[in-house]
Amino acid sequence: YQHDPLLVLVRNKLHLPASWCAIGTALLATAVLIGGFVLAGVATLEEDLGITLLQSVIILPTGVVIYMLLPDALADLFITLRRNGVVGKPLGSVYDSYAAFERALIARVDSRWWVTIAVLGVSLYWLYRLKANVPNDLTRHADPQIRLLLRLAILIVYSPALYGAFVSLPRFLVGLVHTRRLFQSFAIRVNPLHPDGSAGMAAIGRMLMLGVLVATAIGAAAFVMALAGRDVFSRPELWVLIAIYLISLPSLFLGWLWMPHRALVAARDEALAPLALEFLRSLPAALPSAHEGAATIKGSTDRLAEIKRQYELLMDTFPVWPIRTATLNRLAVTSLLPLILFPSAGTTCM
């Protein structure tokens, strides 16, 4: 993140941990979004107090934490895969070594383009909120003499999380694309008894959880915005959030769940194939005939039973998901909550 001036300032210069930044964001957002409106005498704030608290205490701090932790999470993903022995020899001419793959990944994650896009996006949002007639803008109920000041304070609160979102979303995309390239460009080695419980790929499961948390937070932000009042669906930022949520969610499950799943299943099937072939070869000899004694039939049957036992042992030993099934089920339900609740938001705003 050396080309990200905000992250360099916060982490390298000020040495602020993500938890402190989250607490500071929550306090500042609460002070501005609640205290500022109270001081400005905006009476309609009482109707949206719960929504405002949700934004201040959960959504904005979560966005800041994800922005700060994402570079380390991406680095941990690919370093852990290498250390766990998951990455084998290169399969093609795209990368001659895993070190070359890591250099390409770092160059794209730390691209200056993401910072440029973030600054441009935040600037456009400032112009939109200051110049456009934004539906359900509570600052319209404030005294004209302090309306601009209140709007500026709100934009200052929103800007770090918004900047982090503009920077983090392309980084997530880079991580997904390079995970796909990893599985396509290198031989994948699977250790079914690895201590992480996922054949050495538990780091992918952790990255999936972080990505789904981000997508769910975006969906929750859209849901909260939809609860804000009438005509809210005319706000372009709401549709942008909905589009990001609907696109990112299946992309995350495809890149960090389905592709590892296919690799794990392929490794399991490769280990099971010789046993299945040996069982098929031994089957005719095990069929009883009038010329065979009981001892011969028993020996053939015992051989088939032993092959089947080994087959079932390997079937149970090889994990097929990079994340535990119970955790995956909870993650899937959590990720769908904004989609399930959104129709109720539309009904409320009618």
Short mmCIF file of C-alpha atoms in Angstrom, two decimals:
data_model
loop_
_atom_site.label_atom_id
_atom_site.label_comp_id
_atom_site.label_asym_id
_atom_site.label_seq_id
_atom_site.Cartn_x
_atom_site.Cartn_y
_atom_site.Cartn_z
CA TYR A 1 0.00 0.00 0.00
CA GLN A 2 3.01 2.29 -0.43
CA HIS A 3 1.20 4.25 -3.14
CA ASP A 4 -1.81 4.87 -0.89
CA PRO A 5 -1.00 8.13 0.93
CA LEU A 6 -3.84 7.87 3.46
CA LEU A 7 -2.93 4.33 4.53
CA VAL A 8 0.77 5.24 4.70
CA LEU A 9 -0.10 8.21 6.91
CA VAL A 10 -2.34 6.25 9.28
CA ARG A 11 -0.27 3.07 9.56
CA ASN A 12 3.35 4.09 8.91
CA LYS A 13 3.44 7.67 10.17
CA LEU A 14 0.84 7.81 12.93
CA HIS A 15 0.98 4.05 13.78
CA LEU A 16 -2.76 3.95 14.48
CA PRO A 17 -4.30 0.46 14.79
CA ALA A 18 -7.51 -0.33 12.96
CA SER A 19 -9.45 -0.56 16.23
CA TRP A 20 -8.57 3.02 17.19
CA CYS A 21 -9.56 4.27 13.75
CA ALA A 22 -12.88 2.45 14.00
CA ILE A 23 -13.61 3.94 17.42
CA GLY A 24 -12.61 7.40 16.24
CA THR A 25 -14.83 7.07 13.17
CA ALA A 26 -17.79 5.97 15.30
CA LEU A 27 -17.34 8.85 17.76
CA LEU A 28 -16.91 11.46 15.04
CA ALA A 29 -19.86 10.13 13.04
CA THR A 30 -22.08 10.09 16.13
CA ALA A 31 -21.03 13.61 17.06
CA VAL A 32 -21.77 14.98 13.59
CA LEU A 33 -24.75 12.91 12.43
CA ILE A 34 -26.58 13.14 15.76
CA GLY A 35 -25.02 15.94 17.77
CA GLY A 36 -24.74 18.25 14.78
CA PHE A 37 -28.38 17.85 13.82
CA VAL A 38 -29.51 18.27 17.42
CA LEU A 39 -27.57 21.52 17.72
CA ALA A 40 -28.97 22.64 14.37
CA GLY A 41 -32.51 22.02 15.66
CA VAL A 42 -33.49 19.45 13.02
CA ALA A 43 -36.57 17.88 14.59
CA THR A 44 -37.00 15.16 11.93
CA LEU A 45 -33.82 13.46 13.19
CA GLU A 46 -35.87 11.61 15.81
CA GLU A 47 -37.59 9.57 13.10
CA ASP A 48 -34.24 8.33 11.71
CA LEU A 49 -32.30 8.00 14.97
CA GLY A 50 -31.94 4.21 14.73
CA ILE A 51 -30.77 4.37 11.13
CA THR A 52 -28.29 7.12 11.95
CA LEU A 53 -26.86 5.12 14.84
CA LEU A 54 -26.49 2.09 12.58
CA GLN A 55 -24.53 4.18 10.11
CA SER A 56 -22.39 5.81 12.80
CA VAL A 57 -21.58 2.82 14.98
CA ILE A 58 -21.49 -0.10 12.54
CA ILE A 59 -21.38 0.69 8.82
CA LEU A 60 -18.83 3.51 8.69
CA PRO A 61 -16.38 1.99 11.25
CA THR A 62 -16.63 -1.39 9.50
CA GLY A 63 -15.71 0.22 6.19
CA VAL A 64 -12.67 1.88 7.75
CA VAL A 65 -11.47 -1.36 9.38
CA ILE A 66 -11.81 -3.33 6.15
CA TYR A 67 -9.91 -0.67 4.23
CA MET A 68 -7.04 -0.83 6.72
CA LEU A 69 -6.87 -4.63 7.02
CA LEU A 70 -7.38 -5.62 3.38
CA PRO A 71 -3.73 -5.29 2.20
CA ASP A 72 -2.52 -7.52 5.05
CA ALA A 73 -5.33 -10.00 4.39
CA LEU A 74 -4.39 -10.31 0.71
CA ALA A 75 -0.72 -10.72 1.58
CA ASP A 76 -1.56 -13.34 4.21
CA LEU A 77 -3.65 -15.27 1.68
CA PHE A 78 -0.93 -15.82 -0.91
CA ILE A 79 1.96 -16.11 1.54
CA THR A 80 0.10 -18.74 3.57
CA LEU A 81 -0.71 -20.77 0.46
CA ARG A 82 2.99 -20.83 -0.39
CA ARG A 83 4.07 -21.73 3.14
CA ASN A 84 1.48 -24.50 3.37
CA GLY A 85 2.91 -26.12 0.25
CA VAL A 86 -0.28 -25.63 -1.76
CA VAL A 87 1.53 -24.01 -4.69
CA GLY A 88 3.43 -26.40 -6.94
CA LYS A 89 5.38 -25.94 -10.16
CA PRO A 90 4.31 -23.45 -12.86
CA LEU A 91 2.10 -25.03 -15.51
CA GLY A 92 2.62 -22.55 -18.34
CA SER A 93 4.67 -19.63 -19.57
CA VAL A 94 2.67 -16.87 -17.84
CA TYR A 95 4.76 -17.02 -14.65
CA ASP A 96 8.15 -18.70 -14.47
CA SER A 97 8.00 -18.81 -10.66
CA TYR A 98 5.73 -18.03 -7.74
CA ALA A 99 7.94 -15.02 -6.92
CA ALA A 100 7.06 -13.54 -10.33
CA PHE A 101 3.38 -14.15 -9.57
CA GLU A 102 3.70 -12.32 -6.23
CA ARG A 103 5.45 -9.36 -7.86
CA ALA A 104 2.64 -9.02 -10.41
CA LEU A 105 0.07 -9.24 -7.62
CA ILE A 106 1.75 -6.54 -5.50
CA ALA A 107 2.07 -4.22 -8.50
CA ARG A 108 -1.65 -4.45 -9.21
CA VAL A 109 -2.84 -4.25 -5.60
CA ASP A 110 -0.67 -1.18 -4.99
CA SER A 111 -1.51 0.53 -8.28
CA ARG A 112 -1.76 4.32 -8.25
CA TRP A 113 -4.89 4.02 -10.35
CA TRP A 114 -6.97 2.94 -7.37
CA VAL A 115 -6.00 6.05 -5.39
CA THR A 116 -6.72 8.24 -8.42
CA ILE A 117 -10.15 6.64 -8.87
CA ALA A 118 -10.87 7.02 -5.14
CA VAL A 119 -9.96 10.73 -5.06
CA LEU A 120 -12.04 11.36 -8.18
CA GLY A 121 -14.99 9.41 -6.77
CA VAL A 122 -14.93 11.25 -3.44
CA SER A 123 -14.65 14.59 -5.24
CA LEU A 124 -17.65 13.81 -7.43
CA TYR A 125 -19.62 12.77 -4.36
CA TRP A 126 -18.81 16.09 -2.69
CA LEU A 127 -20.07 17.96 -5.75
CA TYR A 128 -23.21 15.86 -5.85
CA ARG A 129 -24.06 16.36 -2.19
CA LEU A 130 -23.27 20.09 -2.24
CA LYS A 131 -24.88 21.02 -5.56
CA ALA A 132 -27.62 18.48 -6.29
CA ASN A 133 -31.06 18.27 -4.72
CA VAL A 134 -30.53 15.06 -2.74
CA PRO A 135 -33.76 13.29 -1.67
CA ASN A 136 -34.28 12.97 2.09
CA ASP A 137 -31.38 15.29 2.87
CA LEU A 138 -32.02 16.29 6.50
CA THR A 139 -29.78 19.34 6.18
CA ARG A 140 -32.58 21.02 4.22
CA HIS A 141 -34.43 21.38 7.52
CA ALA A 142 -31.50 23.22 9.13
CA ASP A 143 -31.11 26.97 9.31
CA PRO A 144 -29.72 28.28 5.96
CA GLN A 145 -26.83 29.98 7.79
CA ILE A 146 -25.42 26.68 9.05
CA ARG A 147 -26.70 24.34 6.31
CA LEU A 148 -23.48 24.43 4.30
CA LEU A 149 -21.36 23.92 7.41
CA LEU A 150 -23.46 20.92 8.41
CA ARG A 151 -23.18 19.41 4.94
CA LEU A 152 -19.40 19.85 4.96
CA ALA A 153 -19.16 18.14 8.36
CA ILE A 154 -21.21 15.19 7.07
CA LEU A 155 -19.01 14.88 3.98
CA ILE A 156 -15.89 14.88 6.15
CA VAL A 157 -17.36 12.00 8.16
CA TYR A 158 -18.32 10.01 5.07
CA SER A 159 -15.15 10.66 3.06
CA PRO A 160 -12.69 8.23 4.77
CA ALA A 161 -15.08 5.29 4.46
CA LEU A 162 -16.00 6.31 0.92
CA TYR A 163 -12.34 6.64 -0.05
CA GLY A 164 -11.64 3.26 1.52
CA ALA A 165 -14.48 1.70 -0.46
CA PHE A 166 -13.20 3.10 -3.76
CA VAL A 167 -9.71 1.74 -3.02
CA SER A 168 -10.74 -1.59 -1.50
CA LEU A 169 -13.17 -2.78 -4.16
CA PRO A 170 -10.52 -2.88 -6.93
CA ARG A 171 -8.13 -4.59 -4.51
CA PHE A 172 -10.71 -7.27 -3.83
CA LEU A 173 -11.14 -7.68 -7.58
CA VAL A 174 -7.37 -8.03 -8.04
CA GLY A 175 -7.29 -10.66 -5.29
CA LEU A 176 -10.10 -12.63 -6.95
CA VAL A 177 -8.49 -12.47 -10.39
CA HIS A 178 -5.09 -13.57 -9.09
CA THR A 179 -6.63 -16.41 -7.11
CA ARG A 180 -8.07 -17.67 -10.39
CA ARG A 181 -4.70 -17.24 -12.08
CA LEU A 182 -3.01 -19.11 -9.26
CA PHE A 183 -5.19 -22.18 -9.76
CA GLN A 184 -4.71 -21.98 -13.53
CA SER A 185 -0.96 -21.24 -13.63
CA PHE A 186 0.43 -23.55 -10.92
CA ALA A 187 0.06 -27.16 -9.90
CA ILE A 188 -2.04 -27.37 -6.73
CA ARG A 189 -0.82 -29.72 -4.00
CA VAL A 190 -3.39 -30.87 -1.46
CA ASN A 191 -2.48 -32.16 2.00
CA PRO A 192 -5.70 -33.68 3.37
CA LEU A 193 -4.30 -33.88 6.92
CA HIS A 194 -3.08 -30.28 7.11
CA PRO A 195 -3.73 -28.83 10.59
CA ASP A 196 -5.85 -25.99 9.21
CA GLY A 197 -8.60 -28.53 8.41
CA SER A 198 -8.90 -27.40 4.78
CA ALA A 199 -5.94 -29.13 3.15
CA GLY A 200 -3.81 -25.99 3.55
CA MET A 201 -6.40 -23.68 1.99
CA ALA A 202 -8.03 -22.23 5.12
CA ALA A 203 -6.52 -18.83 4.23
CA ILE A 204 -8.84 -18.75 1.21
CA GLY A 205 -11.77 -19.40 3.53
CA ARG A 206 -10.73 -16.49 5.75
CA MET A 207 -10.48 -14.25 2.69
CA LEU A 208 -13.93 -15.38 1.63
CA MET A 209 -15.35 -14.41 5.03
CA LEU A 210 -13.76 -10.95 4.80
CA GLY A 211 -15.06 -10.45 1.27
CA VAL A 212 -18.57 -11.54 2.18
CA LEU A 213 -18.45 -9.19 5.18
CA VAL A 214 -17.64 -6.33 2.83
CA ALA A 215 -20.41 -7.27 0.39
CA THR A 216 -22.90 -7.64 3.25
CA ALA A 217 -21.88 -4.25 4.68
CA ILE A 218 -22.50 -2.69 1.27
CA GLY A 219 -25.88 -4.38 1.08
CA ALA A 220 -26.67 -3.22 4.61
CA ALA A 221 -25.71 0.34 3.68
CA ALA A 222 -28.13 0.19 0.75
CA PHE A 223 -30.83 -1.21 3.04
CA VAL A 224 -30.29 1.57 5.59
CA MET A 225 -30.40 4.16 2.82
CA ALA A 226 -33.65 2.68 1.54
CA LEU A 227 -35.16 3.06 5.01
CA ALA A 228 -34.30 6.76 5.10
CA GLY A 229 -37.58 7.96 3.63
CA ARG A 230 -39.63 8.65 0.53
CA ASP A 231 -38.14 9.07 -2.97
CA VAL A 232 -34.94 7.43 -1.76
CA PHE A 233 -34.87 5.16 -4.82
CA SER A 234 -34.16 8.23 -6.95
CA ARG A 235 -30.73 8.52 -5.32
CA PRO A 236 -28.01 7.21 -7.71
CA GLU A 237 -25.71 6.13 -4.88
CA LEU A 238 -28.35 3.68 -3.69
CA TRP A 239 -28.41 1.93 -7.05
CA VAL A 240 -24.62 1.87 -7.16
CA LEU A 241 -24.52 0.14 -3.77
CA ILE A 242 -27.17 -2.38 -4.84
CA ALA A 243 -25.27 -3.15 -8.06
CA ILE A 244 -21.98 -3.63 -6.18
CA TYR A 245 -23.66 -5.94 -3.68
CA LEU A 246 -25.40 -8.06 -6.32
CA ILE A 247 -22.26 -8.37 -8.48
CA SER A 248 -19.67 -8.87 -5.76
CA LEU A 249 -21.50 -11.56 -3.79
CA PRO A 250 -21.56 -14.27 -6.50
CA SER A 251 -18.07 -13.24 -7.64
CA LEU A 252 -16.69 -13.84 -4.15
CA PHE A 253 -18.29 -17.26 -3.83
CA LEU A 254 -17.10 -18.19 -7.32
CA GLY A 255 -13.49 -17.08 -6.81
CA TRP A 256 -12.84 -18.01 -3.18
CA LEU A 257 -15.19 -20.96 -2.74
CA TRP A 258 -16.00 -22.74 -5.99
CA MET A 259 -12.50 -22.71 -7.52
CA PRO A 260 -10.80 -24.12 -4.37
CA HIS A 261 -13.67 -26.60 -4.12
CA ARG A 262 -12.97 -27.84 -7.64
CA ALA A 263 -9.25 -28.21 -6.88
CA LEU A 264 -9.94 -30.13 -3.67
CA VAL A 265 -12.45 -32.42 -5.36
CA ALA A 266 -10.00 -33.06 -8.21
CA ALA A 267 -7.26 -34.02 -5.73
CA ARG A 268 -9.63 -36.33 -3.87
CA ASP A 269 -10.82 -37.98 -7.07
CA GLU A 270 -7.23 -38.47 -8.21
CA ALA A 271 -6.46 -40.31 -4.97
CA LEU A 272 -9.64 -42.39 -5.21
CA ALA A 273 -9.29 -43.36 -8.88
CA PRO A 274 -6.67 -46.15 -8.38
CA LEU A 275 -8.79 -47.74 -5.66
CA ALA A 276 -11.89 -47.58 -7.82
CA LEU A 277 -9.98 -49.18 -10.70
CA GLU A 278 -8.54 -51.88 -8.44
CA PHE A 279 -12.01 -52.63 -7.06
CA LEU A 280 -13.31 -53.02 -10.60
CA ARG A 281 -10.47 -55.36 -11.52
CA SER A 282 -10.95 -57.48 -8.41
CA LEU A 283 -14.72 -57.74 -8.73
CA PRO A 284 -14.87 -60.62 -11.28
CA ALA A 285 -12.53 -62.74 -9.18
CA ALA A 286 -14.73 -62.26 -6.13
CA LEU A 287 -17.84 -63.62 -7.80
CA PRO A 288 -18.45 -67.17 -6.52
CA SER A 289 -18.30 -70.15 -8.86
CA ALA A 290 -18.98 -73.87 -8.46
CA HIS A 291 -15.27 -74.73 -8.72
CA GLU A 292 -14.06 -72.42 -5.91
CA GLY A 293 -13.86 -73.27 -2.29
CA ALA A 294 -15.12 -71.20 0.62
CA ALA A 295 -11.60 -70.04 1.52
CA THR A 296 -11.02 -68.62 -1.97
CA ILE A 297 -14.34 -66.81 -1.98
CA LYS A 298 -13.66 -65.39 1.49
CA GLY A 299 -10.23 -64.15 0.44
CA SER A 300 -11.67 -62.39 -2.60
CA THR A 301 -14.46 -60.86 -0.53
CA ASP A 302 -12.02 -59.67 2.13
CA ARG A 303 -9.94 -58.00 -0.58
CA LEU A 304 -12.95 -56.10 -1.90
CA ALA A 305 -13.90 -55.09 1.65
CA GLU A 306 -10.39 -53.76 2.30
CA ILE A 307 -10.40 -51.76 -0.94
CA LYS A 308 -13.79 -50.32 -0.01
CA ARG A 309 -12.56 -49.47 3.48
CA GLN A 310 -9.57 -47.60 2.07
CA TYR A 311 -11.83 -45.83 -0.40
CA GLU A 312 -14.17 -44.64 2.35
CA LEU A 313 -11.21 -43.62 4.52
CA LEU A 314 -9.82 -41.38 1.78
CA MET A 315 -13.30 -40.05 0.99
CA ASP A 316 -13.73 -38.95 4.60
CA THR A 317 -10.15 -37.65 4.94
CA PHE A 318 -10.07 -35.24 1.99
CA PRO A 319 -11.79 -31.90 2.67
CA VAL A 320 -13.65 -30.47 -0.30
CA TRP A 321 -14.24 -26.89 0.89
CA PRO A 322 -11.72 -24.23 1.99
CA ILE A 323 -13.99 -23.39 4.91
CA ARG A 324 -15.87 -25.55 7.43
CA THR A 325 -19.39 -26.46 6.35
CA ALA A 326 -21.10 -25.00 9.44
CA THR A 327 -19.25 -21.70 8.97
CA LEU A 328 -20.10 -21.70 5.28
CA ASN A 329 -23.81 -22.13 6.02
CA ARG A 330 -23.81 -19.21 8.48
CA LEU A 331 -21.84 -17.09 6.02
CA ALA A 332 -24.30 -17.78 3.21
CA VAL A 333 -27.29 -16.86 5.38
CA THR A 334 -25.61 -13.66 6.59
CA SER A 335 -24.71 -12.58 3.07
CA LEU A 336 -28.33 -12.91 1.93
CA LEU A 337 -29.84 -10.86 4.76
CA PRO A 338 -29.79 -7.52 2.86
CA LEU A 339 -31.42 -9.22 -0.13
CA ILE A 340 -34.10 -10.76 2.09
CA LEU A 341 -34.80 -7.56 4.02
CA PHE A 342 -34.72 -5.17 1.09
CA PRO A 343 -38.37 -5.70 -0.01
CA SER A 344 -39.47 -4.62 3.47
CA ALA A 345 -37.48 -1.39 3.03
CA GLY A 346 -39.30 -0.70 -0.21
CA THR A 347 -42.66 -1.29 1.49
CA THR A 348 -41.71 1.06 4.34
CA CYS A 349 -40.82 3.81 1.93
CA MET A 350 -44.10 3.56 0.02
#
